[in-house]
mmCIF file of C-alpha atoms in Angstrom:
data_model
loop_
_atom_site.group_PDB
_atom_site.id
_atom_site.type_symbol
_atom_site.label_atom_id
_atom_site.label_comp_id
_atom_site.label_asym_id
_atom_site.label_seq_id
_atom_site.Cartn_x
_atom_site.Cartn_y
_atom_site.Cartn_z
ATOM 1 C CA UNK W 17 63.451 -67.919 93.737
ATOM 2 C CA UNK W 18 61.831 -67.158 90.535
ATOM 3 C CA UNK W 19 60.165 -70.525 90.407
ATOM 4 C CA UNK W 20 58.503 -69.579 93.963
ATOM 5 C CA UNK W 21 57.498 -66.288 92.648
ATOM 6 C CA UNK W 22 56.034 -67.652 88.997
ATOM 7 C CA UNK W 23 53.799 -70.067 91.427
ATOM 8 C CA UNK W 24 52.635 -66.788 93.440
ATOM 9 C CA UNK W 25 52.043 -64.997 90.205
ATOM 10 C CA UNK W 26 50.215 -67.965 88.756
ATOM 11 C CA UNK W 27 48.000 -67.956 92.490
ATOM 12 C CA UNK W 28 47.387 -64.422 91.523
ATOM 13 C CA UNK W 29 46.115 -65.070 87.867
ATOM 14 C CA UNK W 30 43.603 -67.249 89.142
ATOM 15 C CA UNK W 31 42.459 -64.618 91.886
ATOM 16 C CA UNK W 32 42.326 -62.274 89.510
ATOM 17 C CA UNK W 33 40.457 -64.769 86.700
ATOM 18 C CA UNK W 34 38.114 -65.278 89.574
ATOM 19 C CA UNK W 35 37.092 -61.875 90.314
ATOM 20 C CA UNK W 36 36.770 -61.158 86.535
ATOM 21 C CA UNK W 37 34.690 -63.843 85.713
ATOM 22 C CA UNK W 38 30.870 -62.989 85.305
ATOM 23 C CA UNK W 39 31.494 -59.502 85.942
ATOM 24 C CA UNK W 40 30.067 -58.299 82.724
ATOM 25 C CA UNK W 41 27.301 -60.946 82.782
ATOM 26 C CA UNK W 42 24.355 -59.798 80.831
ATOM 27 C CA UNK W 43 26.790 -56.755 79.815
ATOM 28 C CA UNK W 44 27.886 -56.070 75.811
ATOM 29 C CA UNK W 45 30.056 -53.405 74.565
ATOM 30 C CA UNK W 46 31.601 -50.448 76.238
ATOM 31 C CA UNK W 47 29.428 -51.479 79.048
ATOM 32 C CA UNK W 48 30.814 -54.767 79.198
ATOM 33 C CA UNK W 49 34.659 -53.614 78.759
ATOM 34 C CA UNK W 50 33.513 -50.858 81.569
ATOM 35 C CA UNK W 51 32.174 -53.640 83.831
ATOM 36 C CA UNK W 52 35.848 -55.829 83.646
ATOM 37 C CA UNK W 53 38.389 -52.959 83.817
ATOM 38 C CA UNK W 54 36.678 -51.594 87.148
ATOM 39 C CA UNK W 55 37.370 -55.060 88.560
ATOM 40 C CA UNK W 56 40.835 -55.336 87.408
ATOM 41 C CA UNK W 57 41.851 -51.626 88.874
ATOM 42 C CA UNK W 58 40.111 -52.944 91.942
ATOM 43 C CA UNK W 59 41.869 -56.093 91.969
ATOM 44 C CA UNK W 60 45.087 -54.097 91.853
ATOM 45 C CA UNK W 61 44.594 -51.890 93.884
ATOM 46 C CA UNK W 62 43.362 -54.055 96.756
ATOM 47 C CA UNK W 63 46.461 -56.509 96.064
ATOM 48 C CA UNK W 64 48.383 -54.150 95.268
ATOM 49 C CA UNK W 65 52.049 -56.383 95.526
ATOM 50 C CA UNK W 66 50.307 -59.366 94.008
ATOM 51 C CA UNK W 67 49.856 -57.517 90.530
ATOM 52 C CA UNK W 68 52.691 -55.510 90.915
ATOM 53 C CA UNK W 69 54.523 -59.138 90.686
ATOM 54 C CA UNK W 70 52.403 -60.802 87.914
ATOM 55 C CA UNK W 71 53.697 -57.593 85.578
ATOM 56 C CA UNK W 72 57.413 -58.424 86.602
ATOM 57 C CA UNK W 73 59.169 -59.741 84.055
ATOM 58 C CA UNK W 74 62.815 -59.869 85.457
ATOM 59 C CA UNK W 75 61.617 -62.193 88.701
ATOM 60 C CA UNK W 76 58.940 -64.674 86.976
ATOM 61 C CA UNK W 77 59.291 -67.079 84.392
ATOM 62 C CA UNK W 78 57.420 -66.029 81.709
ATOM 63 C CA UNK W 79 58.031 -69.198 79.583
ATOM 64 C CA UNK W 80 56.192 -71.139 82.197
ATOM 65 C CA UNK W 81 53.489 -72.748 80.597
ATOM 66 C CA UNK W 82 51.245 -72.902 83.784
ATOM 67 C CA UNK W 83 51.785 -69.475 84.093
ATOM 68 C CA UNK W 84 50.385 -68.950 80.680
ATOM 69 C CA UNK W 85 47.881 -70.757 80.957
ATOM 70 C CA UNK W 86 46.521 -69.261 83.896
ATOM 71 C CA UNK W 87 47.320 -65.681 82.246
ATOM 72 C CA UNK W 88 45.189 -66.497 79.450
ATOM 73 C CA UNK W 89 42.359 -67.393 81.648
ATOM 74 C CA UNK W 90 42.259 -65.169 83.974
ATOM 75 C CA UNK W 91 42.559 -62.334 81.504
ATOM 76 C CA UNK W 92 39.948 -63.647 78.669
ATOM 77 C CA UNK W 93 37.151 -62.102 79.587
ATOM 78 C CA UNK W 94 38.575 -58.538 79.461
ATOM 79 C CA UNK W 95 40.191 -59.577 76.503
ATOM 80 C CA UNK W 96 36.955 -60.842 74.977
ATOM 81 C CA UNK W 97 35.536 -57.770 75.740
ATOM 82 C CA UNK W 98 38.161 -55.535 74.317
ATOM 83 C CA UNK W 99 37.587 -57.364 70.992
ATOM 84 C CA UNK W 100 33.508 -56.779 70.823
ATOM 85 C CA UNK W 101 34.097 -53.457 71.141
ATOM 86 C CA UNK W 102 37.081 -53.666 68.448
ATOM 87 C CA UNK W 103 34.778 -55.997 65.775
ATOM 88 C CA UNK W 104 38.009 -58.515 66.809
ATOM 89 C CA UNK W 105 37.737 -62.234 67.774
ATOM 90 C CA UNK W 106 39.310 -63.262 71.093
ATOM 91 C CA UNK W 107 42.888 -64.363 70.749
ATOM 92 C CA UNK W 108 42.987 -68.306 71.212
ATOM 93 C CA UNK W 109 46.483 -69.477 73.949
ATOM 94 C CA UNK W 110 48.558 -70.058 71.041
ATOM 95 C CA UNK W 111 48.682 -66.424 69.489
ATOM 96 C CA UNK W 112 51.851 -65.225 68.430
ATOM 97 C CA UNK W 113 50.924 -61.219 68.180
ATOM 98 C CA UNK W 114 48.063 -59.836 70.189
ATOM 99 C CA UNK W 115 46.387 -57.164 67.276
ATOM 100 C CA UNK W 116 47.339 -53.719 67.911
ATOM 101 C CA UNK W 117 43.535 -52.546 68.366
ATOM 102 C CA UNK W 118 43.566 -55.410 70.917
ATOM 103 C CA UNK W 119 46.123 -54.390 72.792
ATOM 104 C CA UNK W 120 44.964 -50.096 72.700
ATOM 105 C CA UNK W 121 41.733 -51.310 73.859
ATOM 106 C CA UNK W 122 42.802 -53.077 76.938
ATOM 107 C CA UNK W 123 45.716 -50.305 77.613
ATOM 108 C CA UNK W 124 43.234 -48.221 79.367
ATOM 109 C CA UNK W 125 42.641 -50.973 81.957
ATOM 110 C CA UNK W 126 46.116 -51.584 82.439
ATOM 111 C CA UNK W 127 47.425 -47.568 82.972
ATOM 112 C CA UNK W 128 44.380 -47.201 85.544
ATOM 113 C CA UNK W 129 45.628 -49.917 87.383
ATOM 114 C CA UNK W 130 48.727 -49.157 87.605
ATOM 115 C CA UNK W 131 47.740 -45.524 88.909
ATOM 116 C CA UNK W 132 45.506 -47.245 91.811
ATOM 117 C CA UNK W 133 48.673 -49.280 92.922
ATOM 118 C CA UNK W 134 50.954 -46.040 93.088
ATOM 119 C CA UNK W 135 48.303 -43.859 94.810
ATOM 120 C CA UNK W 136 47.926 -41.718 91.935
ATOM 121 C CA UNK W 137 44.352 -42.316 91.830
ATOM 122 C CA UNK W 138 44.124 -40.736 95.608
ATOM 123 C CA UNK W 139 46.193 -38.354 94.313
ATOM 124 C CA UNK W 140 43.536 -36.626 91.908
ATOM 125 C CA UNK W 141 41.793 -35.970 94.640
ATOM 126 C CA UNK W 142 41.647 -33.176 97.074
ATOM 127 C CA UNK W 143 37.899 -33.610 98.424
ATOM 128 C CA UNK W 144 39.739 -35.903 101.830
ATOM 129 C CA UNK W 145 37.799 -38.949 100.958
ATOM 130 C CA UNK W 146 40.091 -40.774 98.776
ATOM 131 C CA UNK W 147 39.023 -44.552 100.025
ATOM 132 C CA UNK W 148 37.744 -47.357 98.057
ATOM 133 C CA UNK W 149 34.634 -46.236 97.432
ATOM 134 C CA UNK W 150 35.561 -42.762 95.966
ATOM 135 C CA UNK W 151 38.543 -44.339 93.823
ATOM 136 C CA UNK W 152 35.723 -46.914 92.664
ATOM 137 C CA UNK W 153 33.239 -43.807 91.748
ATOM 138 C CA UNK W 154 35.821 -42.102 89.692
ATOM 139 C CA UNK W 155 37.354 -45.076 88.074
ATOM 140 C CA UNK W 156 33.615 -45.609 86.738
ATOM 141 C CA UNK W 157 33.651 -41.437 85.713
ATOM 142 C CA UNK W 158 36.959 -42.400 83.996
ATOM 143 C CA UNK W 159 35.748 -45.512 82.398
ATOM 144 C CA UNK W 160 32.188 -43.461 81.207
ATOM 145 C CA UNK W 161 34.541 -40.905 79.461
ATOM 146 C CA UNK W 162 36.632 -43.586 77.788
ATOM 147 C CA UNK W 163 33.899 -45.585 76.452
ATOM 148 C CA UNK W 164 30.464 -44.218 76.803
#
């Protein structure tokens, strides 16, 4: 089983590597690190058990090298991002410790996703119109506040 699910997580990777890539194009900075993380919340929320799996450590096999692989790519432009913003340089595949600023710089992307795939995001929200569109709009007043 968890050989079926690391090949549906690795599917998902490149989904999600495909959505990210070229979504900050002409974009530095916050704006660029803005750009990404509103396309990763989206991607989770609108596959929602897709990135719940790709986070699930006790059913994939993380030591999969494909799986890596396809990890690293799909995630390297929010990564690369994360580190303009940080002075850092992108991590290459082989790293053996993400840098701490790194990691707190990409965090924010990670929590706001996880609240669009629980609801939570809906949740903040008492105006009735808590679809796509108004998640989207206050993802992008959350991301403004985070990094103007």
């Amino acid at each position: 089983m968890a050989g079926l699910l690391t090949q549906v997580a690795r599917r998902s990777y490149k989904a999600l590597g495909k959505q990210l890539a070229g979504a900050a194009e002409g974009l530095e900075g916050n704006a660029a690190l803005r750009a990404l993380t509103a396309v990763y919340v989206r991607f989770a929320r609108d596959n929602t058990g897709r990135f719940r799996l790709m986070g699930r450590t006790d059913l994939i096999e993380l030591e999969d090298d494909d799986l890596r692989a396809a990890a690293y790519r799909a995630m390297r432009p929010l990564a690369a991002a994360a580190a303009g913003t940080r002075g850092l340089g992108v991590p290459t595949p082989e790293f053996e410790r993400l840098d701490p600023r790194l990691i707190a710089a990409i965090a924010p992307a990670h929590g706001l996703a996880h609240l669009a795939t629980e609801g939570r995001l809906a949740a903040t929200m008492r105006s009735g119109e808590v679809g796509a569109q108004a998640q989207d709009t206050l993802v992008d007043e959350v991301l403004r506040a985070l990094w103007p």
